[in-house]
Amino acid sequence: MNKLLTVKDLGLKDYKETWEYQEELFQEILNIKIKNRREETTLATPNYFLFVEHPHVYTLGKSGDLDNLLISESKLAEIGATYYKINRGGDITYHGPGQIVGYPILDLENYFTDIHKYLRLLEEMVILTLAEYGVKSERSKGETGVWLDVGTPFARKICALGVRASRWVTMHGFALNVNADLGYFDNMIPCGIKGKAVTSLNVELGKAEIDLKEVKGKLMKHFLALFEAEKI
């Protein structure tokens, strides 16, 4: 089992370009696994973790409902946003500047073969990171992601999750609002869940801006510990 992890920060990058890059890495791992099975070789499969910020974009998962996007294509152009239907789980999600998006592209057979555990550990990574800023967050039963004030009229989501896995290889991941422009969330029903608000770390802390690099460092620290991985 190869628990080594290659971490790349792509900076601000177009959603479609990043998706295509994810697909390349995803296919690279799959090809090695197929070769190992067919030829009875034991080549190690790599693991990647991509950090990225996207220009304003709305993405809809395989089982998502387009009605959860509340604006027209012409309005999307007006606000400088794009839209893609993609091959992850989940419903509609927004990405934009000030949001940390993480795409772990892992061969889970290097770690554990349990998608439920994988999602819960990604949530735990975010929960532990937010705790370092004095923000108490938690899971909401039946709703993937990380939330604040669950079970109250003030429940609000701070991190969305949506993943795809094939032959235990993962892609897509999480989106944590750090300095996000929350106005863009008004154009959709977040994750298809009506009546739930969205928040950002800077809003919760009453600050104009939080250091993204610092937050990424904390996320990675907790990821490595939870997955017992080693960064290379």
PDB file of C-alpha atoms in Angstrom:
ATOM      1  CA  MET A   1       0.000   0.000   0.000  1.00  0.00           C
ATOM      2  CA  ASN A   2       1.378   3.375  -1.046  1.00  0.00           C
ATOM      3  CA  LYS A   3       0.320   6.086   1.407  1.00  0.00           C
ATOM      4  CA  LEU A   4       2.535   8.763  -0.131  1.00  0.00           C
ATOM      5  CA  LEU A   5       0.607  11.847  -1.283  1.00  0.00           C
ATOM      6  CA  THR A   6       1.554  14.356  -3.979  1.00  0.00           C
ATOM      7  CA  VAL A   7       0.034  17.749  -3.096  1.00  0.00           C
ATOM      8  CA  LYS A   8      -0.413  20.445  -5.748  1.00  0.00           C
ATOM      9  CA  ASP A   9      -1.813  23.959  -5.334  1.00  0.00           C
ATOM     10  CA  LEU A  10      -3.207  25.035  -8.708  1.00  0.00           C
ATOM     11  CA  GLY A  11      -4.094  28.564  -7.587  1.00  0.00           C
ATOM     12  CA  LEU A  12      -7.026  30.179  -9.440  1.00  0.00           C
ATOM     13  CA  LYS A  13      -7.917  27.832 -12.306  1.00  0.00           C
ATOM     14  CA  ASP A  14     -10.862  27.359 -14.663  1.00  0.00           C
ATOM     15  CA  TYR A  15     -13.282  24.642 -13.533  1.00  0.00           C
ATOM     16  CA  LYS A  16     -13.312  22.732 -16.827  1.00  0.00           C
ATOM     17  CA  GLU A  17      -9.504  22.742 -17.103  1.00  0.00           C
ATOM     18  CA  THR A  18      -9.216  21.444 -13.551  1.00  0.00           C
ATOM     19  CA  TRP A  19     -11.860  18.780 -14.172  1.00  0.00           C
ATOM     20  CA  GLU A  20      -9.915  17.557 -17.219  1.00  0.00           C
ATOM     21  CA  TYR A  21      -6.706  17.485 -15.166  1.00  0.00           C
ATOM     22  CA  GLN A  22      -8.474  15.484 -12.442  1.00  0.00           C
ATOM     23  CA  GLU A  23      -9.673  13.039 -15.109  1.00  0.00           C
ATOM     24  CA  GLU A  24      -6.075  12.598 -16.351  1.00  0.00           C
ATOM     25  CA  LEU A  25      -4.783  11.750 -12.856  1.00  0.00           C
ATOM     26  CA  PHE A  26      -7.825   9.562 -12.154  1.00  0.00           C
ATOM     27  CA  GLN A  27      -7.269   7.606 -15.385  1.00  0.00           C
ATOM     28  CA  GLU A  28      -3.541   7.275 -14.683  1.00  0.00           C
ATOM     29  CA  ILE A  29      -4.313   5.485 -11.414  1.00  0.00           C
ATOM     30  CA  LEU A  30      -7.023   3.330 -13.005  1.00  0.00           C
ATOM     31  CA  ASN A  31      -4.679   2.269 -15.818  1.00  0.00           C
ATOM     32  CA  ILE A  32      -2.069   1.083 -13.321  1.00  0.00           C
ATOM     33  CA  LYS A  33      -4.724  -0.893 -11.415  1.00  0.00           C
ATOM     34  CA  ILE A  34      -5.991  -2.481 -14.635  1.00  0.00           C
ATOM     35  CA  LYS A  35      -2.421  -3.390 -15.662  1.00  0.00           C
ATOM     36  CA  ASN A  36      -1.750  -4.928 -12.231  1.00  0.00           C
ATOM     37  CA  ARG A  37      -4.877  -7.047 -12.499  1.00  0.00           C
ATOM     38  CA  ARG A  38      -4.354  -8.167 -16.098  1.00  0.00           C
ATOM     39  CA  GLU A  39      -0.633  -8.764 -15.956  1.00  0.00           C
ATOM     40  CA  GLU A  40      -0.384  -9.754 -12.287  1.00  0.00           C
ATOM     41  CA  THR A  41       2.111  -6.949 -11.668  1.00  0.00           C
ATOM     42  CA  THR A  42       2.402  -5.050  -8.397  1.00  0.00           C
ATOM     43  CA  LEU A  43       3.050  -1.496  -9.554  1.00  0.00           C
ATOM     44  CA  ALA A  44       2.369   1.139  -6.889  1.00  0.00           C
ATOM     45  CA  THR A  45      -0.537   3.501  -7.547  1.00  0.00           C
ATOM     46  CA  PRO A  46       0.054   7.227  -6.846  1.00  0.00           C
ATOM     47  CA  ASN A  47      -2.204   9.472  -4.750  1.00  0.00           C
ATOM     48  CA  TYR A  48      -2.829  13.165  -5.390  1.00  0.00           C
ATOM     49  CA  PHE A  49      -4.404  16.073  -3.544  1.00  0.00           C
ATOM     50  CA  LEU A  50      -5.198  19.205  -5.540  1.00  0.00           C
ATOM     51  CA  PHE A  51      -5.960  22.567  -3.936  1.00  0.00           C
ATOM     52  CA  VAL A  52      -7.619  25.103  -6.237  1.00  0.00           C
ATOM     53  CA  GLU A  53      -9.800  28.202  -6.374  1.00  0.00           C
ATOM     54  CA  HIS A  54     -12.246  28.496  -9.258  1.00  0.00           C
ATOM     55  CA  PRO A  55     -13.706  31.536 -11.021  1.00  0.00           C
ATOM     56  CA  HIS A  56     -17.465  31.748 -10.302  1.00  0.00           C
ATOM     57  CA  VAL A  57     -19.110  28.486 -11.420  1.00  0.00           C
ATOM     58  CA  TYR A  58     -22.163  26.357 -10.642  1.00  0.00           C
ATOM     59  CA  THR A  59     -21.871  22.563 -10.949  1.00  0.00           C
ATOM     60  CA  LEU A  60     -24.663  19.987 -10.909  1.00  0.00           C
ATOM     61  CA  GLY A  61     -24.112  16.388  -9.825  1.00  0.00           C
ATOM     62  CA  LYS A  62     -25.450  13.292 -11.612  1.00  0.00           C
ATOM     63  CA  SER A  63     -28.646  13.086  -9.571  1.00  0.00           C
ATOM     64  CA  GLY A  64     -29.085  16.849  -9.287  1.00  0.00           C
ATOM     65  CA  ASP A  65     -32.116  18.885 -10.329  1.00  0.00           C
ATOM     66  CA  LEU A  66     -31.447  21.794 -12.691  1.00  0.00           C
ATOM     67  CA  ASP A  67     -34.417  23.604 -11.108  1.00  0.00           C
ATOM     68  CA  ASN A  68     -32.128  24.210  -8.123  1.00  0.00           C
ATOM     69  CA  LEU A  69     -30.239  26.722 -10.277  1.00  0.00           C
ATOM     70  CA  LEU A  70     -32.442  29.784  -9.965  1.00  0.00           C
ATOM     71  CA  ILE A  71     -31.055  31.944 -12.787  1.00  0.00           C
ATOM     72  CA  SER A  72     -30.979  31.759 -16.580  1.00  0.00           C
ATOM     73  CA  GLU A  73     -27.951  31.255 -18.812  1.00  0.00           C
ATOM     74  CA  SER A  74     -28.061  34.933 -19.805  1.00  0.00           C
ATOM     75  CA  LYS A  75     -28.028  35.952 -16.135  1.00  0.00           C
ATOM     76  CA  LEU A  76     -25.060  33.622 -15.533  1.00  0.00           C
ATOM     77  CA  ALA A  77     -23.115  35.576 -18.134  1.00  0.00           C
ATOM     78  CA  GLU A  78     -24.129  38.864 -16.490  1.00  0.00           C
ATOM     79  CA  ILE A  79     -22.645  37.826 -13.134  1.00  0.00           C
ATOM     80  CA  GLY A  80     -19.518  36.335 -14.723  1.00  0.00           C
ATOM     81  CA  ALA A  81     -20.364  32.726 -13.865  1.00  0.00           C
ATOM     82  CA  THR A  82     -20.401  29.448 -15.785  1.00  0.00           C
ATOM     83  CA  TYR A  83     -22.348  26.190 -15.350  1.00  0.00           C
ATOM     84  CA  TYR A  84     -21.408  22.506 -15.765  1.00  0.00           C
ATOM     85  CA  LYS A  85     -23.214  19.203 -15.242  1.00  0.00           C
ATOM     86  CA  ILE A  86     -20.643  16.756 -13.897  1.00  0.00           C
ATOM     87  CA  ASN A  87     -20.086  13.135 -12.859  1.00  0.00           C
ATOM     88  CA  ARG A  88     -19.929  13.411  -9.069  1.00  0.00           C
ATOM     89  CA  GLY A  89     -22.601  12.653  -6.503  1.00  0.00           C
ATOM     90  CA  GLY A  90     -24.674  15.395  -4.941  1.00  0.00           C
ATOM     91  CA  ASP A  91     -26.827  18.187  -6.296  1.00  0.00           C
ATOM     92  CA  ILE A  92     -25.905  21.777  -7.162  1.00  0.00           C
ATOM     93  CA  THR A  93     -22.805  23.488  -5.807  1.00  0.00           C
ATOM     94  CA  TYR A  94     -21.190  26.891  -6.253  1.00  0.00           C
ATOM     95  CA  HIS A  95     -17.437  27.486  -6.474  1.00  0.00           C
ATOM     96  CA  GLY A  96     -15.728  30.848  -6.564  1.00  0.00           C
ATOM     97  CA  PRO A  97     -12.791  32.950  -5.374  1.00  0.00           C
ATOM     98  CA  GLY A  98     -12.242  32.878  -1.616  1.00  0.00           C
ATOM     99  CA  GLN A  99     -13.356  29.259  -1.412  1.00  0.00           C
ATOM    100  CA  ILE A 100     -10.831  26.470  -0.851  1.00  0.00           C
ATOM    101  CA  VAL A 101     -11.628  23.534  -3.111  1.00  0.00           C
ATOM    102  CA  GLY A 102      -9.817  20.254  -2.471  1.00  0.00           C
ATOM    103  CA  TYR A 103      -9.718  17.315  -4.873  1.00  0.00           C
ATOM    104  CA  PRO A 104      -8.160  14.170  -3.365  1.00  0.00           C
ATOM    105  CA  ILE A 105      -7.490  11.727  -6.205  1.00  0.00           C
ATOM    106  CA  LEU A 106      -6.637   8.629  -4.233  1.00  0.00           C
ATOM    107  CA  ASP A 107      -6.465   4.904  -4.688  1.00  0.00           C
ATOM    108  CA  LEU A 108      -8.426   4.050  -1.557  1.00  0.00           C
ATOM    109  CA  GLU A 109      -6.962   0.545  -1.664  1.00  0.00           C
ATOM    110  CA  ASN A 110      -3.818   2.274  -0.393  1.00  0.00           C
ATOM    111  CA  TYR A 111      -5.760   3.389   2.708  1.00  0.00           C
ATOM    112  CA  PHE A 112      -9.091   1.595   3.278  1.00  0.00           C
ATOM    113  CA  THR A 113     -11.960   0.428   1.077  1.00  0.00           C
ATOM    114  CA  ASP A 114     -14.932   2.262   2.564  1.00  0.00           C
ATOM    115  CA  ILE A 115     -16.537   5.243   0.790  1.00  0.00           C
ATOM    116  CA  HIS A 116     -18.649   6.118   3.837  1.00  0.00           C
ATOM    117  CA  LYS A 117     -15.501   6.305   5.982  1.00  0.00           C
ATOM    118  CA  TYR A 118     -13.796   8.370   3.255  1.00  0.00           C
ATOM    119  CA  LEU A 119     -16.560  11.006   3.317  1.00  0.00           C
ATOM    120  CA  ARG A 120     -16.655  11.096   7.107  1.00  0.00           C
ATOM    121  CA  LEU A 121     -12.860  11.629   7.281  1.00  0.00           C
ATOM    122  CA  LEU A 122     -13.066  14.520   4.802  1.00  0.00           C
ATOM    123  CA  GLU A 123     -15.743  16.071   7.009  1.00  0.00           C
ATOM    124  CA  GLU A 124     -13.590  15.448  10.097  1.00  0.00           C
ATOM    125  CA  MET A 125     -10.624  17.191   8.437  1.00  0.00           C
ATOM    126  CA  VAL A 126     -12.773  20.311   7.999  1.00  0.00           C
ATOM    127  CA  ILE A 127     -14.316  20.085  11.479  1.00  0.00           C
ATOM    128  CA  LEU A 128     -10.854  19.882  13.082  1.00  0.00           C
ATOM    129  CA  THR A 129      -9.572  22.766  10.958  1.00  0.00           C
ATOM    130  CA  LEU A 130     -12.492  25.047  11.868  1.00  0.00           C
ATOM    131  CA  ALA A 131     -12.020  24.161  15.541  1.00  0.00           C
ATOM    132  CA  GLU A 132      -8.546  25.718  15.341  1.00  0.00           C
ATOM    133  CA  TYR A 133     -10.308  29.005  14.579  1.00  0.00           C
ATOM    134  CA  GLY A 134     -12.712  28.577  17.484  1.00  0.00           C
ATOM    135  CA  VAL A 135     -15.616  27.636  15.197  1.00  0.00           C
ATOM    136  CA  LYS A 136     -17.672  24.618  16.321  1.00  0.00           C
ATOM    137  CA  SER A 137     -18.951  22.684  13.328  1.00  0.00           C
ATOM    138  CA  GLU A 138     -20.550  19.285  12.883  1.00  0.00           C
ATOM    139  CA  ARG A 139     -22.302  16.862  10.574  1.00  0.00           C
ATOM    140  CA  SER A 140     -26.024  17.075   9.863  1.00  0.00           C
ATOM    141  CA  LYS A 141     -27.782  13.704   9.731  1.00  0.00           C
ATOM    142  CA  GLY A 142     -28.618  12.722   6.160  1.00  0.00           C
ATOM    143  CA  GLU A 143     -26.855  15.789   4.715  1.00  0.00           C
ATOM    144  CA  THR A 144     -23.269  15.402   3.524  1.00  0.00           C
ATOM    145  CA  GLY A 145     -20.919  18.265   4.370  1.00  0.00           C
ATOM    146  CA  VAL A 146     -20.058  20.383   7.393  1.00  0.00           C
ATOM    147  CA  TRP A 147     -22.580  22.604   9.166  1.00  0.00           C
ATOM    148  CA  LEU A 148     -22.909  25.079  12.026  1.00  0.00           C
ATOM    149  CA  ASP A 149     -25.759  25.196  14.581  1.00  0.00           C
ATOM    150  CA  VAL A 150     -27.327  21.957  13.361  1.00  0.00           C
ATOM    151  CA  GLY A 151     -30.866  21.403  14.615  1.00  0.00           C
ATOM    152  CA  THR A 152     -31.581  25.106  15.132  1.00  0.00           C
ATOM    153  CA  PRO A 153     -33.283  27.733  12.931  1.00  0.00           C
ATOM    154  CA  PHE A 154     -29.781  29.143  12.358  1.00  0.00           C
ATOM    155  CA  ALA A 155     -28.311  25.995  10.755  1.00  0.00           C
ATOM    156  CA  ARG A 156     -25.909  26.952   7.968  1.00  0.00           C
ATOM    157  CA  LYS A 157     -23.511  25.077   5.723  1.00  0.00           C
ATOM    158  CA  ILE A 158     -19.842  26.018   5.517  1.00  0.00           C
ATOM    159  CA  CYS A 159     -18.431  23.110   3.493  1.00  0.00           C
ATOM    160  CA  ALA A 160     -19.931  21.039   0.676  1.00  0.00           C
ATOM    161  CA  LEU A 161     -18.799  17.543  -0.351  1.00  0.00           C
ATOM    162  CA  GLY A 162     -19.339  15.608  -3.547  1.00  0.00           C
ATOM    163  CA  VAL A 163     -17.195  12.722  -4.754  1.00  0.00           C
ATOM    164  CA  ARG A 164     -16.976  10.113  -7.464  1.00  0.00           C
ATOM    165  CA  ALA A 165     -15.258   6.727  -7.061  1.00  0.00           C
ATOM    166  CA  SER A 166     -14.526   3.916  -9.482  1.00  0.00           C
ATOM    167  CA  ARG A 167     -12.529   0.786  -8.579  1.00  0.00           C
ATOM    168  CA  TRP A 168     -11.765   2.581  -5.294  1.00  0.00           C
ATOM    169  CA  VAL A 169     -10.194   5.575  -7.082  1.00  0.00           C
ATOM    170  CA  THR A 170     -11.669   8.928  -6.022  1.00  0.00           C
ATOM    171  CA  MET A 171     -12.091  12.328  -7.644  1.00  0.00           C
ATOM    172  CA  HIS A 172     -13.941  15.599  -6.943  1.00  0.00           C
ATOM    173  CA  GLY A 173     -13.990  16.448  -3.212  1.00  0.00           C
ATOM    174  CA  PHE A 174     -14.859  19.352  -0.926  1.00  0.00           C
ATOM    175  CA  ALA A 175     -15.434  23.108  -1.070  1.00  0.00           C
ATOM    176  CA  LEU A 176     -14.823  25.129   2.119  1.00  0.00           C
ATOM    177  CA  ASN A 177     -16.066  28.707   2.232  1.00  0.00           C
ATOM    178  CA  VAL A 178     -13.282  30.827   3.717  1.00  0.00           C
ATOM    179  CA  ASN A 179     -13.607  34.286   2.120  1.00  0.00           C
ATOM    180  CA  ALA A 180     -16.496  33.410  -0.202  1.00  0.00           C
ATOM    181  CA  ASP A 181     -18.907  35.945  -1.723  1.00  0.00           C
ATOM    182  CA  LEU A 182     -22.116  34.522  -0.258  1.00  0.00           C
ATOM    183  CA  GLY A 183     -24.285  36.521  -2.654  1.00  0.00           C
ATOM    184  CA  TYR A 184     -23.625  33.923  -5.339  1.00  0.00           C
ATOM    185  CA  PHE A 185     -25.376  31.279  -3.250  1.00  0.00           C
ATOM    186  CA  ASP A 186     -28.631  33.246  -3.615  1.00  0.00           C
ATOM    187  CA  ASN A 187     -28.786  32.059  -7.232  1.00  0.00           C
ATOM    188  CA  MET A 188     -29.320  28.419  -6.273  1.00  0.00           C
ATOM    189  CA  ILE A 189     -30.845  26.078  -3.704  1.00  0.00           C
ATOM    190  CA  PRO A 190     -27.593  24.852  -2.081  1.00  0.00           C
ATOM    191  CA  CYS A 191     -27.223  21.102  -2.579  1.00  0.00           C
ATOM    192  CA  GLY A 192     -30.958  21.020  -3.298  1.00  0.00           C
ATOM    193  CA  ILE A 193     -31.809  21.619   0.369  1.00  0.00           C
ATOM    194  CA  LYS A 194     -34.412  24.360   0.801  1.00  0.00           C
ATOM    195  CA  GLY A 195     -34.458  26.662   3.811  1.00  0.00           C
ATOM    196  CA  LYS A 196     -30.808  26.159   4.794  1.00  0.00           C
ATOM    197  CA  ALA A 197     -28.381  29.045   4.864  1.00  0.00           C
ATOM    198  CA  VAL A 198     -24.732  29.117   3.818  1.00  0.00           C
ATOM    199  CA  THR A 199     -21.841  30.798   5.602  1.00  0.00           C
ATOM    200  CA  SER A 200     -18.117  31.481   5.266  1.00  0.00           C
ATOM    201  CA  LEU A 201     -15.294  31.364   7.817  1.00  0.00           C
ATOM    202  CA  ASN A 202     -14.512  35.077   7.525  1.00  0.00           C
ATOM    203  CA  VAL A 203     -18.182  35.904   8.244  1.00  0.00           C
ATOM    204  CA  GLU A 204     -18.210  33.655  11.309  1.00  0.00           C
ATOM    205  CA  LEU A 205     -15.043  35.307  12.621  1.00  0.00           C
ATOM    206  CA  GLY A 206     -16.174  38.832  11.736  1.00  0.00           C
ATOM    207  CA  LYS A 207     -13.103  39.438   9.587  1.00  0.00           C
ATOM    208  CA  ALA A 208     -12.709  40.843   6.077  1.00  0.00           C
ATOM    209  CA  GLU A 209     -10.329  38.092   5.058  1.00  0.00           C
ATOM    210  CA  ILE A 210      -8.713  34.911   6.367  1.00  0.00           C
ATOM    211  CA  ASP A 211      -5.298  33.734   5.163  1.00  0.00           C
ATOM    212  CA  LEU A 212      -6.094  30.969   2.646  1.00  0.00           C
ATOM    213  CA  LYS A 213      -2.586  29.537   2.751  1.00  0.00           C
ATOM    214  CA  GLU A 214      -2.855  29.121   6.517  1.00  0.00           C
ATOM    215  CA  VAL A 215      -6.213  27.322   6.217  1.00  0.00           C
ATOM    216  CA  LYS A 216      -4.829  25.000   3.519  1.00  0.00           C
ATOM    217  CA  GLY A 217      -1.916  24.147   5.813  1.00  0.00           C
ATOM    218  CA  LYS A 218      -4.281  23.189   8.617  1.00  0.00           C
ATOM    219  CA  LEU A 219      -6.492  21.131   6.289  1.00  0.00           C
ATOM    220  CA  MET A 220      -3.488  19.233   4.987  1.00  0.00           C
ATOM    221  CA  LYS A 221      -2.134  18.605   8.491  1.00  0.00           C
ATOM    222  CA  HIS A 222      -5.415  16.989   9.523  1.00  0.00           C
ATOM    223  CA  PHE A 223      -5.794  15.082   6.247  1.00  0.00           C
ATOM    224  CA  LEU A 224      -2.354  13.502   6.633  1.00  0.00           C
ATOM    225  CA  ALA A 225      -3.095  12.513  10.221  1.00  0.00           C
ATOM    226  CA  LEU A 226      -6.572  11.106   9.518  1.00  0.00           C
ATOM    227  CA  PHE A 227      -5.481   9.129   6.467  1.00  0.00           C
ATOM    228  CA  GLU A 228      -2.101   8.176   7.963  1.00  0.00           C
ATOM    229  CA  ALA A 229      -0.575   9.529   4.761  1.00  0.00           C
ATOM    230  CA  GLU A 230       2.805  11.119   4.062  1.00  0.00           C
ATOM    231  CA  LYS A 231       3.201  14.184   1.887  1.00  0.00           C
ATOM    232  CA  ILE A 232       5.906  14.072  -0.804  1.00  0.00           C
TER     233      ILE A 232
END
